[in-house]
PDB file of C-alpha atoms in Angstrom:
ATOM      1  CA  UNK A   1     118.977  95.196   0.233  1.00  0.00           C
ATOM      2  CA  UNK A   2     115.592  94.787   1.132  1.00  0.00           C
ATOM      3  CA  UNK A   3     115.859  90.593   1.062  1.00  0.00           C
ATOM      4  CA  UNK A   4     118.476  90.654   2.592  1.00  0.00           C
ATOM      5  CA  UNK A   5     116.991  92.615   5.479  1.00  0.00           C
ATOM      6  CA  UNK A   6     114.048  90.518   5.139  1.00  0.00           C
ATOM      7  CA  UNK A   7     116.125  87.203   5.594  1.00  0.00           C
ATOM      8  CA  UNK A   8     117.769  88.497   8.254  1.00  0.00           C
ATOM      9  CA  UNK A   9     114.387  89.773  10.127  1.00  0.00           C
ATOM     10  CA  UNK A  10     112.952  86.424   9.512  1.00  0.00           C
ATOM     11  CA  UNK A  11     116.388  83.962  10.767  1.00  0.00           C
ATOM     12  CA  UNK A  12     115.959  86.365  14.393  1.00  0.00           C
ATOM     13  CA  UNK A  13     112.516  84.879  14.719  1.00  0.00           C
ATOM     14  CA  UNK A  14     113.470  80.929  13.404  1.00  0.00           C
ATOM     15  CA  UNK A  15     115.937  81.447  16.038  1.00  0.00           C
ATOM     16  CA  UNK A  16     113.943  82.575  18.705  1.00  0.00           C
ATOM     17  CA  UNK A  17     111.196  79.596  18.141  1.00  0.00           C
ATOM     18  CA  UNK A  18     114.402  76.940  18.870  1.00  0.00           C
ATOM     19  CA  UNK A  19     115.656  78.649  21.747  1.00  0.00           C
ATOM     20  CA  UNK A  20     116.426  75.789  24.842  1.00  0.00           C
ATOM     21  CA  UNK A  21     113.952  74.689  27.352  1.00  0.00           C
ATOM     22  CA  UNK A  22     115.517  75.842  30.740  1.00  0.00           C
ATOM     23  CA  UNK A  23     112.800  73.492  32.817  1.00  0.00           C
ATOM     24  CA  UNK A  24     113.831  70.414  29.955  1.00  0.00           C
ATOM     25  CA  UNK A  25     117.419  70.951  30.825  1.00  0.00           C
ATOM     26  CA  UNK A  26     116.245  71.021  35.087  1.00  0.00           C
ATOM     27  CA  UNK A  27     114.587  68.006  34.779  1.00  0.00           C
ATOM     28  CA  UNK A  28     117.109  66.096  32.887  1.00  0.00           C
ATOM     29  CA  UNK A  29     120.035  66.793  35.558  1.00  0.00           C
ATOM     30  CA  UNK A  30     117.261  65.356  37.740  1.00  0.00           C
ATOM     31  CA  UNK A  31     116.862  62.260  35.978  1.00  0.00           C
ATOM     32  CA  UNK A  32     120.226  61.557  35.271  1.00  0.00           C
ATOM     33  CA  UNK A  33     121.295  62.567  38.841  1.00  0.00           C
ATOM     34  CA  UNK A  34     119.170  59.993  40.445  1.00  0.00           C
ATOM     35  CA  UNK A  35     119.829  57.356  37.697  1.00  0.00           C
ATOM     36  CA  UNK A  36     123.375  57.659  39.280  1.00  0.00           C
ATOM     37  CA  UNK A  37     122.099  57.559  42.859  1.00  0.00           C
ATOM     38  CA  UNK A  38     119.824  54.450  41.787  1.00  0.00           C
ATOM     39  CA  UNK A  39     122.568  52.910  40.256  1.00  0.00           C
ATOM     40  CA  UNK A  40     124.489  53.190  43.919  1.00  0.00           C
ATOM     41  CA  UNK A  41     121.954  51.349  45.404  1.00  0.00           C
ATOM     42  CA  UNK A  42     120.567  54.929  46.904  1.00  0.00           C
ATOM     43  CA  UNK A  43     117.286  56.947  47.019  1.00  0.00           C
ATOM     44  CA  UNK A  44     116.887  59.156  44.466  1.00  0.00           C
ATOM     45  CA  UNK A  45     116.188  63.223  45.179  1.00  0.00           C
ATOM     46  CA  UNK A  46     112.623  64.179  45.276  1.00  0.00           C
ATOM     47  CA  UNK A  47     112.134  67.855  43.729  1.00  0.00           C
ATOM     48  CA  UNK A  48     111.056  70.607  46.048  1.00  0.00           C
ATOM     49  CA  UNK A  49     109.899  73.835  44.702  1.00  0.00           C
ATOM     50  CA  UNK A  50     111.505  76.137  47.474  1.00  0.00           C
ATOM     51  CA  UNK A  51     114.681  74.853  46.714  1.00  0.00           C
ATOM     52  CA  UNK A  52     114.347  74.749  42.522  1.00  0.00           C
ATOM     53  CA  UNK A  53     113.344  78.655  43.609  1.00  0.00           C
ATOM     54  CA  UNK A  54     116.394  79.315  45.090  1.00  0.00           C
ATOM     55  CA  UNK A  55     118.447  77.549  42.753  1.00  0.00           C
ATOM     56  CA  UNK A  56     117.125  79.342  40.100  1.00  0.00           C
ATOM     57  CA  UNK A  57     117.655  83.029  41.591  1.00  0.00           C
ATOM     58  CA  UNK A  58     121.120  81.590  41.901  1.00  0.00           C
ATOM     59  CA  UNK A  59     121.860  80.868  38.585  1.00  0.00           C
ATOM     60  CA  UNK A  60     120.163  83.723  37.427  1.00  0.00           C
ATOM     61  CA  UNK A  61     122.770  86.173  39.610  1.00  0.00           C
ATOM     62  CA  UNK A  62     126.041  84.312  38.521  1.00  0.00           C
ATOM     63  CA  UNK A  63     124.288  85.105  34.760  1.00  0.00           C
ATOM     64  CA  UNK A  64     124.137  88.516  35.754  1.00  0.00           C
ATOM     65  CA  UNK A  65     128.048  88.562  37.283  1.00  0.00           C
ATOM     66  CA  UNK A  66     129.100  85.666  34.720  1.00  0.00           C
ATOM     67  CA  UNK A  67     130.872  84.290  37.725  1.00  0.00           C
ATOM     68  CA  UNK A  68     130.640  80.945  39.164  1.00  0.00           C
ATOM     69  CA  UNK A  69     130.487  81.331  42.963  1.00  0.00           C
ATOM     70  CA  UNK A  70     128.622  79.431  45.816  1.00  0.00           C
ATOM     71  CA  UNK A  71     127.996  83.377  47.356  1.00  0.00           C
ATOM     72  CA  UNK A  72     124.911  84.718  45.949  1.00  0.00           C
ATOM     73  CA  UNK A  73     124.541  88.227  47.106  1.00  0.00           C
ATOM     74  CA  UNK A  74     127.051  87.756  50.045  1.00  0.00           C
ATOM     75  CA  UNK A  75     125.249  84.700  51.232  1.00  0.00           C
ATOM     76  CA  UNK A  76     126.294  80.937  51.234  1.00  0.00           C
ATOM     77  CA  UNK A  77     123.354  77.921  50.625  1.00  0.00           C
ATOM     78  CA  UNK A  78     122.692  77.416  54.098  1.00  0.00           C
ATOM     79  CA  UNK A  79     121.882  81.190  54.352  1.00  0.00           C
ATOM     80  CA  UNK A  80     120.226  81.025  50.638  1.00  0.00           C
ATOM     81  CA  UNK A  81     118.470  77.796  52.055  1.00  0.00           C
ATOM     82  CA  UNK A  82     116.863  79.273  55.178  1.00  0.00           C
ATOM     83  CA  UNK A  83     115.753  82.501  53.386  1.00  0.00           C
ATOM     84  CA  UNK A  84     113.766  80.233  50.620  1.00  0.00           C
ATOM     85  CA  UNK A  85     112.384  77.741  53.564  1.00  0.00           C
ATOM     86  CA  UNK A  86     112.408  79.300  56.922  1.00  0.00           C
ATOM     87  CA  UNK A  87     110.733  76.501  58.777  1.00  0.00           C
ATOM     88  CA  UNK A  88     113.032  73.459  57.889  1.00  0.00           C
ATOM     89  CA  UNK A  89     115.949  71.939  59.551  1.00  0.00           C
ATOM     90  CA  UNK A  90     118.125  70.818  56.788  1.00  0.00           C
ATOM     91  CA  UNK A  91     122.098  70.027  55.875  1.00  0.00           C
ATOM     92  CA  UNK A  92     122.953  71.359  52.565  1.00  0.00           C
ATOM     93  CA  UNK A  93     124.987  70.406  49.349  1.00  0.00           C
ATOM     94  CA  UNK A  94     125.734  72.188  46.508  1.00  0.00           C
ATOM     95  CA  UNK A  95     127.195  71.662  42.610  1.00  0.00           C
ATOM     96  CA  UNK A  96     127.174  74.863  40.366  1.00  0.00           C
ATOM     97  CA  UNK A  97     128.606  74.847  36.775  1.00  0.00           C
ATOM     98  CA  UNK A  98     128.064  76.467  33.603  1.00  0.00           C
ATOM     99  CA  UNK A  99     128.321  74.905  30.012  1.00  0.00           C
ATOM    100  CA  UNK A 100     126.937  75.395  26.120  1.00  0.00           C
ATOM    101  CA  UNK A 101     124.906  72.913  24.116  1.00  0.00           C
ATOM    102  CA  UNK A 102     123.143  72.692  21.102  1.00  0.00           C
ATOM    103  CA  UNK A 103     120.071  70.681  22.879  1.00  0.00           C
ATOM    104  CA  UNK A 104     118.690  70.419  26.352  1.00  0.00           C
ATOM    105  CA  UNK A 105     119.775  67.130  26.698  1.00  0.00           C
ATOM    106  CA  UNK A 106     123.424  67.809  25.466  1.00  0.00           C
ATOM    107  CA  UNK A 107     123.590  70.519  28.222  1.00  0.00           C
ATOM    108  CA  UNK A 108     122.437  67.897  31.006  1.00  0.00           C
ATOM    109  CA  UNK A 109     124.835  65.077  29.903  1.00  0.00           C
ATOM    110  CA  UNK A 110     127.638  67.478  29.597  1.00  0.00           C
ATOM    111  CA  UNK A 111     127.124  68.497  33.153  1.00  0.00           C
ATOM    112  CA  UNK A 112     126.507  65.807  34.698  1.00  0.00           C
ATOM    113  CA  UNK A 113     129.645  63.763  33.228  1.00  0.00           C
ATOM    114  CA  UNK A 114     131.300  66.801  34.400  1.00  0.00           C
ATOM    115  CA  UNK A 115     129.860  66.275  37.913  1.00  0.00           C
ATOM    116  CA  UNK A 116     130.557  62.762  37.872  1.00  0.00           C
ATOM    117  CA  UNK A 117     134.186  63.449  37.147  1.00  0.00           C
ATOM    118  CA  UNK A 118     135.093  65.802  39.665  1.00  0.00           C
ATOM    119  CA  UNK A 119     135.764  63.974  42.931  1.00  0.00           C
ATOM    120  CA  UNK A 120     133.869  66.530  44.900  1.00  0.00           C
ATOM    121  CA  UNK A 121     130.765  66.907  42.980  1.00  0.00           C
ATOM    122  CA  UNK A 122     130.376  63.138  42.383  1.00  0.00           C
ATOM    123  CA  UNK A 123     130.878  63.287  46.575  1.00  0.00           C
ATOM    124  CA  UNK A 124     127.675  65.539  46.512  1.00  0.00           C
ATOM    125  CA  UNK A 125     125.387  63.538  44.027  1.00  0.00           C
ATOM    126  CA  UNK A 126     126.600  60.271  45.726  1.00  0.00           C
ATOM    127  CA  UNK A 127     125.632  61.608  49.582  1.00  0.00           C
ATOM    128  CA  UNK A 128     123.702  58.946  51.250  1.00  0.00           C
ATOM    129  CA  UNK A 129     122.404  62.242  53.514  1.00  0.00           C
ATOM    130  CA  UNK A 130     120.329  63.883  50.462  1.00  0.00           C
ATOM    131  CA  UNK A 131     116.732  63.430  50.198  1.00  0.00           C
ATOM    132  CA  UNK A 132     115.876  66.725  48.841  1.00  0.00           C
ATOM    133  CA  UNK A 133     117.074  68.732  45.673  1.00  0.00           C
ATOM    134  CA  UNK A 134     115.945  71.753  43.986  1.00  0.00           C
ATOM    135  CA  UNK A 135     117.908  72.653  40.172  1.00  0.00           C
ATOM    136  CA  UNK A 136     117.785  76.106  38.714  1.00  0.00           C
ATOM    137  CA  UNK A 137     118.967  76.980  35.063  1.00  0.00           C
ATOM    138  CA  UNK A 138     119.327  80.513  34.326  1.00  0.00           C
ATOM    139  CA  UNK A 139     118.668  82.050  30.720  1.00  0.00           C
ATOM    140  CA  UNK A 140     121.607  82.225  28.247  1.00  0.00           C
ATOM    141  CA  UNK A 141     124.328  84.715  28.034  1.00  0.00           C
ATOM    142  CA  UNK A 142     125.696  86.431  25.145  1.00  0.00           C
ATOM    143  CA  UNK A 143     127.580  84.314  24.508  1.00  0.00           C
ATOM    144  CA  UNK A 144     124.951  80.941  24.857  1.00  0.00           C
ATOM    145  CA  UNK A 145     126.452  79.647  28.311  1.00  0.00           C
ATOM    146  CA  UNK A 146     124.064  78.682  30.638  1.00  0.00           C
ATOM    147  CA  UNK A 147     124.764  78.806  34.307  1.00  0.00           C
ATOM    148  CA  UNK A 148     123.589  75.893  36.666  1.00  0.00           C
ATOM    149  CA  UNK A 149     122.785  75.651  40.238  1.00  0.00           C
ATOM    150  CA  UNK A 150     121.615  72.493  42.303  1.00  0.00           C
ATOM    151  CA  UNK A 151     121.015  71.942  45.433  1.00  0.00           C
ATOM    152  CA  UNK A 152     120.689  69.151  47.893  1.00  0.00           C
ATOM    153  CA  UNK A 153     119.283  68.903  51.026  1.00  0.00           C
ATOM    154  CA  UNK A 154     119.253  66.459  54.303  1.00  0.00           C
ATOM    155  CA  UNK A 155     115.978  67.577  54.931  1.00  0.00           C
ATOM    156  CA  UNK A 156     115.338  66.090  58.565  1.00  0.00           C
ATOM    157  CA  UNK A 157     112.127  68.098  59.397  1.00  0.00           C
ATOM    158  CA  UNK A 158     110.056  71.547  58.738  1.00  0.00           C
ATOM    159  CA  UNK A 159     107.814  72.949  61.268  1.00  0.00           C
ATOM    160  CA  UNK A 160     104.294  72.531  60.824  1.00  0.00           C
ATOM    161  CA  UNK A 161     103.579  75.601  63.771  1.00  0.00           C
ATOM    162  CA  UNK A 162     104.391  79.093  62.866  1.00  0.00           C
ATOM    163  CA  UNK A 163     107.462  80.406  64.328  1.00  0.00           C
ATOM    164  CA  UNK A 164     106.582  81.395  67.286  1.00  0.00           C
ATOM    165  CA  UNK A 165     107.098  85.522  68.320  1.00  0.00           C
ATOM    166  CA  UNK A 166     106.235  87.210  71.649  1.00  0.00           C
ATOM    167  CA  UNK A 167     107.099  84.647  73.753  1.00  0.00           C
ATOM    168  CA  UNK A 168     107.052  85.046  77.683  1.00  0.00           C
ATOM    169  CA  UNK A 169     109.960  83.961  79.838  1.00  0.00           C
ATOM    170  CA  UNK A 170     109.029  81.079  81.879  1.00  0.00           C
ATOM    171  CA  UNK A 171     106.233  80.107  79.216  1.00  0.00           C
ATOM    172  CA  UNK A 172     107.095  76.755  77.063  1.00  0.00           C
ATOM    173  CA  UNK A 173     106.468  76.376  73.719  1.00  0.00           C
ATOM    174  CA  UNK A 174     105.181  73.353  71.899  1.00  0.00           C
ATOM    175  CA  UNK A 175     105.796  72.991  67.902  1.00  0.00           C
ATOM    176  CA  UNK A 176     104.452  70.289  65.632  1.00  0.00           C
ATOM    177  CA  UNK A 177     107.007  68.996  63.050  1.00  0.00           C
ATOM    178  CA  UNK A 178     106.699  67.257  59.961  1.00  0.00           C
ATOM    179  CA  UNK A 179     109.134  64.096  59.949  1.00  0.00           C
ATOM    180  CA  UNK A 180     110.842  64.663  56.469  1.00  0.00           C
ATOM    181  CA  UNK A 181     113.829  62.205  57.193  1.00  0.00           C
ATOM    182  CA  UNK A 182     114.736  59.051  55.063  1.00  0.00           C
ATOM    183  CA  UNK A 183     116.319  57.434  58.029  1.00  0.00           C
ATOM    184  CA  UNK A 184     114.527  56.091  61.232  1.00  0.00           C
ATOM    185  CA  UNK A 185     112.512  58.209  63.601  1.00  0.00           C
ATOM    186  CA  UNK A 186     113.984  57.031  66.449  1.00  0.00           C
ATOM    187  CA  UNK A 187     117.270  58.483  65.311  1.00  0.00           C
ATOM    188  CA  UNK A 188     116.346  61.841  65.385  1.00  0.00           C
ATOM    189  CA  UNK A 189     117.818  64.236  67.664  1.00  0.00           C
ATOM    190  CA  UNK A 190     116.570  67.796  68.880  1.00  0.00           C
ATOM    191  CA  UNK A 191     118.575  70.172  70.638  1.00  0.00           C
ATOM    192  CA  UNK A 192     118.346  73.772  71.550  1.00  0.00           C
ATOM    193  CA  UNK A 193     120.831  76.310  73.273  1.00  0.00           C
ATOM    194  CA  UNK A 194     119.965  79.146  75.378  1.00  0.00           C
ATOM    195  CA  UNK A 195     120.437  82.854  75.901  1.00  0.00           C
ATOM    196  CA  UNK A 196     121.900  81.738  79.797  1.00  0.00           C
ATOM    197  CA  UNK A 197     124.993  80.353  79.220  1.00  0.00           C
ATOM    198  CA  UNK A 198     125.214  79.123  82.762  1.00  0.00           C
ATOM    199  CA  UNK A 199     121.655  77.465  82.866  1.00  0.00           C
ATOM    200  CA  UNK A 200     121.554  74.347  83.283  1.00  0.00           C
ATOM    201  CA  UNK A 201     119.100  71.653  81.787  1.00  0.00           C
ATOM    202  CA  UNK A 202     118.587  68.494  84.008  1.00  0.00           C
ATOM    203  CA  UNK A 203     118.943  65.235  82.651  1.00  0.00           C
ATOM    204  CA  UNK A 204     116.183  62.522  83.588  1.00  0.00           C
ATOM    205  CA  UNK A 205     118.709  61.357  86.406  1.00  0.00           C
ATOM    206  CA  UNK A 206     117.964  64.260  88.333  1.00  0.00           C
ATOM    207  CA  UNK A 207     122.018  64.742  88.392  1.00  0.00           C
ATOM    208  CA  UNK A 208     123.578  65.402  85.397  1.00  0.00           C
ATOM    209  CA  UNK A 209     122.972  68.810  83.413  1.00  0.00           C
ATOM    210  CA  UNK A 210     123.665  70.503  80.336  1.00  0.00           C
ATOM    211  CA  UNK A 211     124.452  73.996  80.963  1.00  0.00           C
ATOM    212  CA  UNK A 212     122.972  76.451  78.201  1.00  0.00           C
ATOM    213  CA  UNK A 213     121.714  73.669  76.021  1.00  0.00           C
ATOM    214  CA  UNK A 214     119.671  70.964  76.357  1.00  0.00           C
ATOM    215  CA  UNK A 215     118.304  67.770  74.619  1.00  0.00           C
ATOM    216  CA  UNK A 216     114.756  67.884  73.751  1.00  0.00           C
ATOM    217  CA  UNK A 217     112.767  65.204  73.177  1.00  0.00           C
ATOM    218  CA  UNK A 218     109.942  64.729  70.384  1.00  0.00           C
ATOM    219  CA  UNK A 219     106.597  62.988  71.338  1.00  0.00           C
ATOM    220  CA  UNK A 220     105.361  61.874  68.215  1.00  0.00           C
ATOM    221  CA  UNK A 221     101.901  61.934  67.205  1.00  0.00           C
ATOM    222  CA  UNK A 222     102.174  59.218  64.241  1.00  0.00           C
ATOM    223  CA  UNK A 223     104.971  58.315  61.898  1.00  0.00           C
ATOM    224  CA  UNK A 224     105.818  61.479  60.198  1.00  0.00           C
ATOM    225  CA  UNK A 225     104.667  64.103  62.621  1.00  0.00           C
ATOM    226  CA  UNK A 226     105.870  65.039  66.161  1.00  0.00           C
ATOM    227  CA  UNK A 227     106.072  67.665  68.792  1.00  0.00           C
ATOM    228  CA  UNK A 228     109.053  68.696  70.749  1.00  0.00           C
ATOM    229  CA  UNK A 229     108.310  71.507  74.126  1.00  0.00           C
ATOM    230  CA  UNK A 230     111.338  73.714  74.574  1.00  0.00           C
ATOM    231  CA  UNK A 231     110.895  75.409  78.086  1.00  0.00           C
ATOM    232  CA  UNK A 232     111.656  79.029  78.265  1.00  0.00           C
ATOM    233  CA  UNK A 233     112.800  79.426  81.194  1.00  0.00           C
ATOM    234  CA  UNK A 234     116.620  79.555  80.692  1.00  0.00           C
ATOM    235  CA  UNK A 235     117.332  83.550  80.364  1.00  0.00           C
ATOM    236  CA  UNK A 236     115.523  86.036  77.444  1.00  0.00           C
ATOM    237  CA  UNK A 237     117.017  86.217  74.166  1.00  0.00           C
ATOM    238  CA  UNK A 238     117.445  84.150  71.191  1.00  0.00           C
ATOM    239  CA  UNK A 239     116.492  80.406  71.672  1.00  0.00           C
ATOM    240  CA  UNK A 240     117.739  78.549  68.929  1.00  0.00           C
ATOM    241  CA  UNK A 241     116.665  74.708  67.854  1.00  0.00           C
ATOM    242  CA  UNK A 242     118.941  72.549  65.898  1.00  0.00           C
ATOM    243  CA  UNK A 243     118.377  69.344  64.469  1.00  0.00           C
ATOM    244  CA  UNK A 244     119.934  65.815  62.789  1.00  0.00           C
ATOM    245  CA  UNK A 245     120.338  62.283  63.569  1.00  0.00           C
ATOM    246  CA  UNK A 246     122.447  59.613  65.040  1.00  0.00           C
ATOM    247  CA  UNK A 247     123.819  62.116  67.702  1.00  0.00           C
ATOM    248  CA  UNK A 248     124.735  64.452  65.187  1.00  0.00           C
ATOM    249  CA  UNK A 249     123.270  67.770  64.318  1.00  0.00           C
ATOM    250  CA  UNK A 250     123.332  70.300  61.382  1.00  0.00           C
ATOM    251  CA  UNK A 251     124.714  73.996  62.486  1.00  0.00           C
ATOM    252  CA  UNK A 252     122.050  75.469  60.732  1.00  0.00           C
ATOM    253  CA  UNK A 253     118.945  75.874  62.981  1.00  0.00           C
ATOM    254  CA  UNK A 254     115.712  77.860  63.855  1.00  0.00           C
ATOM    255  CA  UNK A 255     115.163  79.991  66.182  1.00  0.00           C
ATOM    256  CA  UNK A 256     112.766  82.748  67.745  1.00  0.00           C
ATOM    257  CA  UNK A 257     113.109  85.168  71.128  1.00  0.00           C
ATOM    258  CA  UNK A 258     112.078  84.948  74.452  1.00  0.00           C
ATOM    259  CA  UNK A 259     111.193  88.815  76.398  1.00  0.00           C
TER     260      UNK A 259
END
């Protein structure tokens, strides 16, 4: 009795020693993931710690509901997104799955196949609008699943300024931007509604408006930083500051109050 007690004591601890690598198994869905955007002629997804964060809380909470879902505490990636990075103006993306494996790289090829096969996932790896990505792998259930989060950004820009809070009507504020963007600068677009819905923004023809919005333009101060000066004079409240490219913008945005 007491050997077999023994052996049993000692196989928990052999078996704790082997236990999978969750950052091995994150970085190999990285490197396969961009050998399959490489081998579509596009740029492969630089890591960014804020969004491996988030990723990995996410995982970690389907563990804890052994659910898959893209709602993580009642909020969606963009909201998961802005939480983890405040400052940026980003489009999101996002694959979850879980899976077993008997080795970290197993796990990663299993997934990723399984990615690759699924028409909307594969849409997702294969986005020519991802620069960005951040993969989280939670610990293993009971049963030795392993839940998987990652997501991809657009990341277009991230303010270098703090947020700004307290701000007068009638006062403009200026914020400094860093150009994160893997298209051209000149494609960028900045826009930014206000509290007046009625209040209208001239155009540089001195005749056309927009009325409760307006385009603002950046000045930029060398290739990957800018400034854009949002004047707060359209109404107090919420001004909020949205941003994308090619006449397009993301609905996500940033935005801070006017008194």
């Amino acid at each position: 009795m007491k050997k077999m007690l023994f052996v049993g004591l000692l196989f928990s601890a052999v078996f704790g020693v082997f236990a999978l690598d969750t950052t091995l198994i994150e970085q190999e869905i990285l490197r396969l993931v961009n050998k399959q955007r490489v081998d579509n002629s596009l740029i492969p997804l630089q890591q960014d710690e804020q969004l491996q964060n988030c990723a990995r809380e996410h995982s970690a909470d389907m563990l804890a509901n052994t659910k898959l879902s893209h709602v993580s505490k009642g909020k969606l990636p963009a909201e998961r997104v802005r939480i983890a990075s405040p400052k940026l103006f980003f489009g999101v993306f996002e694959n979850i799955a879980y899976c077993k494996g008997e080795n970290e790289t197993e796990i990663a090829e299993t997934l990723v196949n399984a990615w690759m096969n699924s028409e909307g996932h594969k849409k997702n790896i294969l986005a020519t609008d991802t620069n960005f990505t951040g993969i989280g792998v939670s610990a293993p259930s009971a049963d030795n699943i392993y839940y998987v989060t990652q997501l991809m950004t657009d990341s277009v820009a991230t303010l270098a300024s703090d947020i700004p809070a307290n701000v007068t009507a009638g006062s403009d504020v200026t914020l400094k931007c860093n150009f994160l963007g893997s298209f051209d600068k000149n494609n960028l677009v900045v826009f930014a509604t206000f509290p007046d819905s009625e209040a209208k923004f001239m155009l540089e023809d001195g005749k056309s408006y927009y009325a409760g919005c307006g385009v603002i333009t950046p000045k930029w101060l060398d290739d990957k930083t800018f400034e854009i000066t949002i004047p707060c004079k359209y109404g107090t409240g919420e001004y909020k500051l949205y941003m994308g490219k090619n006449q397009q913008y993301y609905p996500d945005y940033v935005t801070f109050s006017v008194k």
